[in-house]
Tab-separated table of C-alpha atoms in Angstrom:
chain	number	residue	atom	x	y	z
A	1	MET	CA	104.504	85.924	92.751
A	2	CYS	CA	106.538	88.905	92.548
A	3	SER	CA	109.524	90.825	91.447
A	4	SER	CA	111.074	94.222	91.555
A	5	LYS	CA	113.821	95.254	89.431
A	6	ASN	CA	115.586	98.926	88.718
A	7	VAL	CA	115.093	100.118	85.178
A	8	ASN	CA	116.665	103.628	83.842
A	9	ASP	CA	116.311	104.364	87.608
A	10	GLU	CA	112.591	103.152	87.671
A	11	ARG	CA	111.410	100.469	89.916
A	12	VAL	CA	109.164	97.796	88.189
A	13	SER	CA	107.674	95.492	90.101
A	14	THR	CA	106.331	92.301	87.768
A	15	HIS	CA	103.452	90.064	88.823
A	16	THR	CA	102.274	86.676	87.949
A	17	ILE	CA	98.351	85.555	89.005
A	18	GLU	CA	97.619	82.130	88.205
A	19	PHE	CA	94.312	80.151	88.441
A	20	PRO	CA	94.696	76.409	88.210
A	21	TYR	CA	92.052	73.984	87.558
A	22	THR	CA	91.528	70.505	86.583
A	23	ARG	CA	89.490	69.358	83.538
A	24	THR	CA	87.432	65.873	83.503
A	25	LEU	CA	87.900	65.034	80.267
A	26	GLY	CA	85.177	62.939	79.299
A	27	PRO	CA	85.319	59.623	76.996
A	28	VAL	CA	86.420	61.126	73.485
A	29	TYR	CA	88.913	63.438	74.864
A	30	SER	CA	90.256	61.057	77.208
A	31	ALA	CA	90.876	58.503	74.405
A	32	PHE	CA	92.268	61.610	72.211
A	33	LEU	CA	94.914	62.454	74.959
A	34	THR	CA	95.688	58.925	75.734
A	35	GLY	CA	96.569	58.397	72.163
A	36	LEU	CA	98.698	61.153	72.195
A	37	ARG	CA	100.471	60.022	74.987
A	38	ASP	CA	100.928	56.767	73.064
A	39	ALA	CA	102.367	58.771	70.058
A	40	LYS	CA	99.194	57.893	68.187
A	41	VAL	CA	96.530	60.477	66.824
A	42	LEU	CA	92.760	58.884	67.109
A	43	GLY	CA	89.944	60.286	65.090
A	44	ILE	CA	86.091	59.226	65.813
A	45	THR	CA	83.847	57.919	63.080
A	46	SER	CA	80.474	59.789	62.846
A	47	ARG	CA	77.138	59.290	61.731
A	48	ASP	CA	77.641	59.536	57.900
A	49	GLY	CA	80.560	57.671	57.889
A	50	LYS	CA	83.265	60.412	58.114
A	51	VAL	CA	86.763	60.451	60.221
A	52	LEU	CA	86.514	63.246	62.417
A	53	CYS	CA	90.062	64.321	64.029
A	54	PRO	CA	90.321	65.530	66.313
A	55	PRO	CA	87.280	63.780	67.384
A	56	THR	CA	84.232	65.391	68.973
A	57	GLU	CA	81.609	63.941	71.083
A	58	TRP	CA	78.854	64.902	69.118
A	59	ASP	CA	78.026	64.708	65.369
A	60	PRO	CA	78.588	67.951	63.811
A	61	GLN	CA	75.743	67.664	61.546
A	62	THR	CA	73.092	66.906	63.597
A	63	GLY	CA	73.988	67.014	67.280
A	64	GLU	CA	73.601	63.265	68.076
A	65	SER	CA	75.956	61.554	70.534
A	66	LEU	CA	78.914	59.390	68.388
A	67	ASP	CA	79.674	55.956	69.407
A	68	LEU	CA	83.209	55.819	70.908
A	69	ASP	CA	84.401	54.157	67.009
A	70	PHE	CA	87.900	55.434	67.429
A	71	ILE	CA	90.212	55.155	64.165
A	72	GLU	CA	93.837	55.727	64.228
A	73	VAL	CA	94.834	58.267	61.626
A	74	GLY	CA	97.734	59.751	60.221
A	75	PRO	CA	100.865	59.952	61.552
A	76	GLY	CA	101.244	62.314	57.873
A	77	GLY	CA	98.762	64.712	56.798
A	78	VAL	CA	98.247	67.590	54.646
A	79	VAL	CA	98.612	71.433	55.189
A	80	GLU	CA	94.909	72.812	54.725
A	81	THR	CA	95.899	76.531	55.534
A	82	TRP	CA	98.052	77.742	57.456
A	83	ALA	CA	99.307	81.328	59.205
A	84	TRP	CA	103.071	82.241	60.254
A	85	VAL	CA	104.059	83.111	63.540
A	86	THR	CA	106.956	85.586	63.015
A	87	GLU	CA	107.726	86.552	66.601
A	88	PRO	CA	106.371	83.931	68.956
A	89	THR	CA	105.539	84.790	72.769
A	90	ARG	CA	106.236	82.743	75.529
A	91	LYS	CA	102.743	81.118	75.399
A	92	HIS	CA	103.177	79.726	72.059
A	93	PRO	CA	104.469	75.959	71.387
A	94	LEU	CA	107.684	76.782	69.611
A	95	ASP	CA	110.237	79.361	70.833
A	96	HIS	CA	111.182	80.219	67.015
A	97	PRO	CA	109.007	81.296	63.829
A	98	PHE	CA	106.609	78.386	63.008
A	99	ALA	CA	103.058	78.116	61.361
A	100	PHE	CA	99.947	77.489	63.082
A	101	ALA	CA	98.366	75.451	60.373
A	102	LEU	CA	94.955	72.919	59.914
A	103	VAL	CA	96.759	69.467	59.514
A	104	ARG	CA	94.227	66.897	57.803
A	105	LEU	CA	96.013	63.770	58.496
A	106	ASP	CA	95.565	60.821	55.950
A	107	GLY	CA	92.114	58.704	57.104
A	108	ALA	CA	90.437	61.704	58.366
A	109	ASP	CA	87.805	63.787	56.809
A	110	THR	CA	88.487	67.125	59.261
A	111	ALA	CA	91.768	68.798	59.990
A	112	LEU	CA	93.673	69.312	63.471
A	113	LEU	CA	94.765	73.038	64.399
A	114	HIS	CA	98.493	72.302	65.543
A	115	ALA	CA	102.001	74.020	64.860
A	116	VAL	CA	104.177	73.144	61.862
A	117	ASP	CA	108.022	73.531	62.590
A	118	ALA	CA	108.811	74.437	58.996
A	119	GLY	CA	112.143	76.545	59.806
A	120	SER	CA	111.125	79.247	57.313
A	121	ILE	CA	107.967	80.663	55.963
A	122	ASP	CA	109.290	79.706	52.315
A	123	ALA	CA	109.254	76.271	53.032
A	124	MET	CA	105.270	76.324	53.908
A	125	ARG	CA	102.795	75.904	51.150
A	126	THR	CA	99.069	75.064	50.995
A	127	GLY	CA	99.205	71.163	50.265
A	128	MET	CA	102.201	70.247	51.809
A	129	ARG	CA	102.529	66.948	53.606
A	130	VAL	CA	103.345	67.311	57.159
A	131	THR	CA	104.372	64.173	59.698
A	132	PRO	CA	104.211	64.485	63.772
A	133	ARG	CA	107.573	65.110	65.775
A	134	TRP	CA	106.979	63.562	69.368
A	135	LYS	CA	107.728	64.637	72.432
A	136	GLU	CA	110.297	62.002	74.143
A	137	GLU	CA	108.529	61.894	77.680
A	138	ARG	CA	104.549	62.621	76.830
A	139	ILE	CA	102.063	63.107	79.419
A	140	GLY	CA	98.498	62.667	77.738
A	141	TYR	CA	98.680	66.649	76.560
A	142	ILE	CA	98.323	67.933	73.162
A	143	THR	CA	101.464	69.110	73.244
A	144	ASP	CA	102.627	65.505	73.557
A	145	LEU	CA	102.903	66.264	69.592
A	146	GLU	CA	105.296	68.704	69.805
A	147	ALA	CA	104.949	69.916	66.185
A	148	PHE	CA	104.717	68.378	62.772
A	149	VAL	CA	107.125	68.757	60.554
A	150	PRO	CA	107.792	68.538	56.606
A	151	GLU	CA	107.511	65.307	55.248
A	152	ALA	CA	110.830	65.698	53.452
A	153	SER	CA	112.642	66.834	56.367
A	154	ALA	CA	111.412	64.181	58.846
P	1	MET	CA	105.004	74.897	85.947
P	2	SER	CA	104.603	71.099	86.928
P	3	ASP	CA	103.629	68.387	85.203
P	4	PRO	CA	100.174	68.819	84.207
P	5	ASN	CA	99.412	65.152	85.156
P	6	GLN	CA	101.531	64.657	88.088
P	7	ASP	CA	98.587	62.881	89.925
P	8	VAL	CA	98.896	59.929	87.387
P	9	VAL	CA	100.447	57.460	88.715
P	10	ASP	CA	100.571	54.617	86.335
P	11	PRO	CA	101.863	55.365	83.395
P	12	ASP	CA	99.438	53.020	81.533
P	13	ALA	CA	96.257	54.570	82.813
P	14	PRO	CA	94.018	56.136	80.405
P	15	VAL	CA	94.678	59.836	80.698
P	16	VAL	CA	90.906	61.149	82.553
P	17	GLY	CA	91.973	64.703	83.473
P	18	MET	CA	94.015	67.703	82.266
P	19	ASP	CA	95.446	70.365	84.505
P	20	TYR	CA	94.808	73.906	82.958
P	21	PHE	CA	97.407	76.935	84.197
P	22	MET	CA	95.678	79.942	83.364
P	23	SER	CA	98.125	82.818	84.128
P	24	LEU	CA	98.043	86.443	83.610
P	25	HIS	CA	101.875	87.984	84.088
P	26	PHE	CA	102.378	91.780	84.174
P	27	GLU	CA	104.954	94.428	84.898
P	28	GLU	CA	104.261	97.934	86.230
P	29	ARG	CA	106.348	101.181	86.860
P	30	ILE	CA	105.903	101.494	90.280
P	31	CYS	CA	104.593	105.671	91.097
P	32	PRO	CA	107.045	107.804	92.395
P	33	VAL	CA	105.400	107.934	95.690
P	34	VAL	CA	105.591	104.226	96.429
P	35	ARG	CA	109.372	104.240	94.941
P	36	ARG	CA	110.328	106.744	97.854
P	37	TYR	CA	108.574	104.444	100.344
P	38	ALA	CA	109.774	101.392	99.174
P	39	ASP	CA	113.572	102.960	99.264
P	40	ALA	CA	112.811	104.014	102.719
P	41	LEU	CA	112.059	100.558	103.924
P	42	LEU	CA	115.418	98.822	102.453
P	43	GLU	CA	116.740	101.409	104.512
P	44	GLY	CA	114.712	100.528	107.289
P	45	LYS	CA	112.701	103.452	107.568
P	46	LEU	CA	108.567	103.689	107.597
P	47	ILE	CA	107.267	107.215	105.911
P	48	GLY	CA	104.005	108.813	105.340
P	49	HIS	CA	102.561	111.681	104.698
P	50	ARG	CA	100.430	113.917	107.302
P	51	CYS	CA	97.926	115.532	105.219
P	52	PRO	CA	98.366	119.692	105.424
P	53	LYS	CA	94.544	119.972	106.278
P	54	CYS	CA	93.356	117.454	108.528
P	55	ALA	CA	96.211	116.057	109.877
P	56	LEU	CA	95.657	112.491	109.271
P	57	VAL	CA	98.631	110.230	108.530
P	58	TYR	CA	98.702	108.069	105.613
P	59	ALA	CA	101.101	104.848	105.657
P	60	PRO	CA	102.241	103.982	103.162
P	61	PRO	CA	102.020	107.781	101.426
P	62	ARG	CA	99.419	107.807	99.044
P	63	GLY	CA	100.308	111.266	97.504
P	64	TYR	CA	96.449	112.765	98.335
P	65	CYS	CA	94.190	112.440	101.131
P	66	PRO	CA	91.081	111.046	99.744
P	67	ILE	CA	88.837	112.532	102.655
P	68	ASP	CA	90.233	116.789	101.880
P	69	VAL	CA	90.901	115.469	97.905
P	70	ILE	CA	93.872	117.199	98.113
P	71	GLU	CA	97.565	116.471	96.887
P	72	THR	CA	100.370	115.328	99.468
P	73	THR	CA	103.681	116.120	98.645
P	74	ASP	CA	107.365	115.224	99.940
P	75	ALA	CA	106.964	118.315	101.599
P	76	ASP	CA	104.144	116.586	103.802
P	77	GLU	CA	106.223	113.173	104.531
P	78	VAL	CA	107.215	112.199	108.064
P	79	GLN	CA	109.138	109.582	109.580
P	80	LEU	CA	106.891	107.572	111.308
P	81	ALA	CA	107.526	105.280	114.402
P	82	ASP	CA	108.368	101.277	114.345
P	83	ARG	CA	106.168	100.443	117.729
P	84	GLY	CA	102.573	100.496	118.087
P	85	PHE	CA	99.296	98.740	119.321
P	86	VAL	CA	97.010	96.235	117.503
P	87	THR	CA	93.811	97.652	116.585
P	88	ASN	CA	92.359	94.841	114.866
P	89	TYR	CA	93.003	90.984	113.714
P	90	THR	CA	91.943	88.438	111.516
P	91	VAL	CA	92.791	84.839	112.182
P	92	VAL	CA	93.275	82.637	108.787
P	93	THR	CA	92.590	79.003	109.181
P	94	PRO	CA	94.320	77.911	105.319
P	95	VAL	CA	92.720	75.927	103.229
P	96	ALA	CA	95.097	73.899	101.036
P	97	TYR	CA	94.192	75.780	97.630
P	98	TYR	CA	97.257	76.031	95.061
P	99	GLY	CA	99.599	78.539	95.972
P	100	GLN	CA	98.826	78.060	99.657
P	101	GLU	CA	101.832	77.457	101.707
P	102	ALA	CA	100.543	78.078	105.044
P	103	THR	CA	99.370	74.861	107.061
P	104	GLU	CA	98.333	76.564	110.483
P	105	PRO	CA	95.962	79.283	111.662
P	106	PHE	CA	97.787	82.563	111.633
P	107	ALA	CA	96.790	85.904	112.466
P	108	LYS	CA	96.884	89.316	110.335
P	109	VAL	CA	96.993	92.578	112.549
P	110	SER	CA	96.081	96.255	112.441
P	111	VAL	CA	99.045	98.417	113.458
P	112	GLN	CA	98.336	101.876	114.930
P	113	LEU	CA	101.794	103.251	115.051
P	114	ASP	CA	102.862	105.898	117.880
P	115	GLU	CA	103.604	109.407	117.048
P	116	PRO	CA	103.284	110.714	114.787
P	117	GLY	CA	100.431	108.175	113.898
P	118	GLY	CA	99.620	106.114	110.883
P	119	SER	CA	98.322	102.773	110.542
P	120	LEU	CA	99.373	99.368	108.685
P	121	SER	CA	97.251	96.639	107.817
P	122	LEU	CA	97.644	92.810	107.435
P	123	GLN	CA	100.946	92.663	109.244
P	124	ASP	CA	102.189	89.525	110.633
P	125	VAL	CA	102.658	88.831	114.531
P	126	LEU	CA	105.456	86.863	115.699
P	127	GLU	CA	106.703	84.865	118.778
P	128	ILE	CA	103.067	84.410	120.329
P	129	GLY	CA	100.183	82.027	119.173
P	130	VAL	CA	97.195	83.137	117.448
P	131	ASP	CA	94.784	82.519	120.514
P	132	ASP	CA	97.294	85.105	122.176
P	133	VAL	CA	96.626	88.035	120.074
P	134	ARG	CA	94.318	90.630	120.912
P	135	VAL	CA	93.598	94.189	120.720
P	136	GLY	CA	95.214	96.863	122.284
P	137	MET	CA	98.489	94.635	122.252
P	138	ARG	CA	101.649	96.773	122.203
P	139	VAL	CA	103.839	95.819	119.563
P	140	GLU	CA	107.177	96.739	117.618
P	141	ALA	CA	108.519	95.750	114.292
P	142	VAL	CA	110.972	93.216	113.569
P	143	TRP	CA	112.840	94.351	110.632
P	144	VAL	CA	114.461	91.887	108.027
P	145	PRO	CA	118.258	92.060	108.147
P	146	ALA	CA	119.172	95.051	105.598
P	147	ALA	CA	121.079	92.602	103.358
P	148	GLU	CA	118.032	90.407	103.161
P	149	ARG	CA	115.560	92.938	102.492
P	150	ASN	CA	113.254	93.566	99.292
P	151	VAL	CA	110.481	95.048	98.405
P	152	ASP	CA	109.180	92.606	95.472
P	153	GLU	CA	105.670	92.461	97.148
P	154	ILE	CA	105.396	96.445	96.966
P	155	GLY	CA	103.320	97.465	94.060
P	156	ASN	CA	101.069	100.355	93.167
P	157	ARG	CA	98.027	98.901	95.010
P	158	SER	CA	100.301	97.577	97.780
P	159	TRP	CA	98.703	100.334	100.299
P	160	GLY	CA	99.955	98.568	103.763
P	161	SER	CA	102.520	96.327	103.097
P	162	ALA	CA	105.821	96.364	104.298
P	163	GLU	CA	106.560	92.852	103.282
P	164	GLY	CA	110.208	91.968	102.356
P	165	CYS	CA	111.206	94.188	104.714
P	166	ILE	CA	109.913	94.173	108.131
P	167	LEU	CA	109.294	90.225	109.351
P	168	GLY	CA	106.514	90.950	111.578
P	169	TRP	CA	105.710	92.551	114.787
P	170	ARG	CA	106.246	91.285	118.528
P	171	PRO	CA	104.593	91.980	121.628
P	172	THR	CA	106.672	94.659	123.591
P	173	GLY	CA	105.314	93.603	126.891
P	174	GLU	CA	104.064	97.207	127.842
P	175	PRO	CA	100.557	96.976	129.083
P	176	ASP	CA	97.836	97.045	126.865
P	177	VAL	CA	96.436	99.984	125.410
P	178	PRO	CA	92.831	100.612	126.705
P	179	ALA	CA	90.101	99.550	124.395
P	180	GLU	CA	88.159	102.962	124.952
P	181	GLN	CA	91.284	104.778	123.123
P	182	ILE	CA	90.841	102.525	120.285
P	183	SER	CA	87.236	102.933	119.799
P	184	ASP	CA	87.878	105.691	116.541
P	185	LYS	CA	90.982	103.529	115.129
P	186	VAL	CA	89.156	100.400	114.195
P	187	PHE	CA	89.595	98.940	110.585
């Protein structure tokens, strides 16, 4: 796809190169994204009894395959660490300033990387409680969970 | 962008696949020599550069002759004919990859332009089927109506493109150019 425009008496052409492909999810990511579509966040139980969210196919300590032992976590959680995005690009999940954060959901032992829509950097702090804001129409994609928001404002 | 799971019919079925759309977006300023070519196309003219040393005509102009390794400038500009003959062609049988809009086989031809010369590659042929495309066939340009022309596809590396301004080339009905006159012009 291309287009052309005159800017300051110069001609500028724009191009977009797209390469789409479909990935088969496998039993673990399939369950995780099916859960998101149904407005639930699933973790998986590791060999030592910890709950991993996002779920993985293998035990991160031993590399062994994990049984498909899913457990619903959250919906609320705690921000473990975060980085504020001052000027989002068009590929970012939100079109206004937000935080990328590691969120450890209630009942989980690991943290999920996602966006926190806090409105202002002043509203962000490590240890704050957040809760999901779901999209109305969900399709089984990580962005079905639009963003986490501060629990106080939910 | 379309629904990444548009193939999922049952909204309650497990999500088993995920579409990725890798995408690269960029803008480029068109270099002066290509810009002049694009502006001429919008006016319904094809222009090229004739090398002052070897006299080869480059269409679109490049701003240099790669054979003699010398710069060519506006002083070397020549207006080109919008008639010529087919020197070579490829019939493309489309497969349904993402973004491919064609469904039926089509031909892309190289056109050697009449005096003062120059050639354009990857041109469309109009009015005849792919089985009737042949080397030596005389053709003329069918221009897009002036108000509808665009140069959206003309980039700095789009040598040979007149897309958006020339719809394609149609047979003139004149006798074919004999093959022995083309042997040094096939590419």
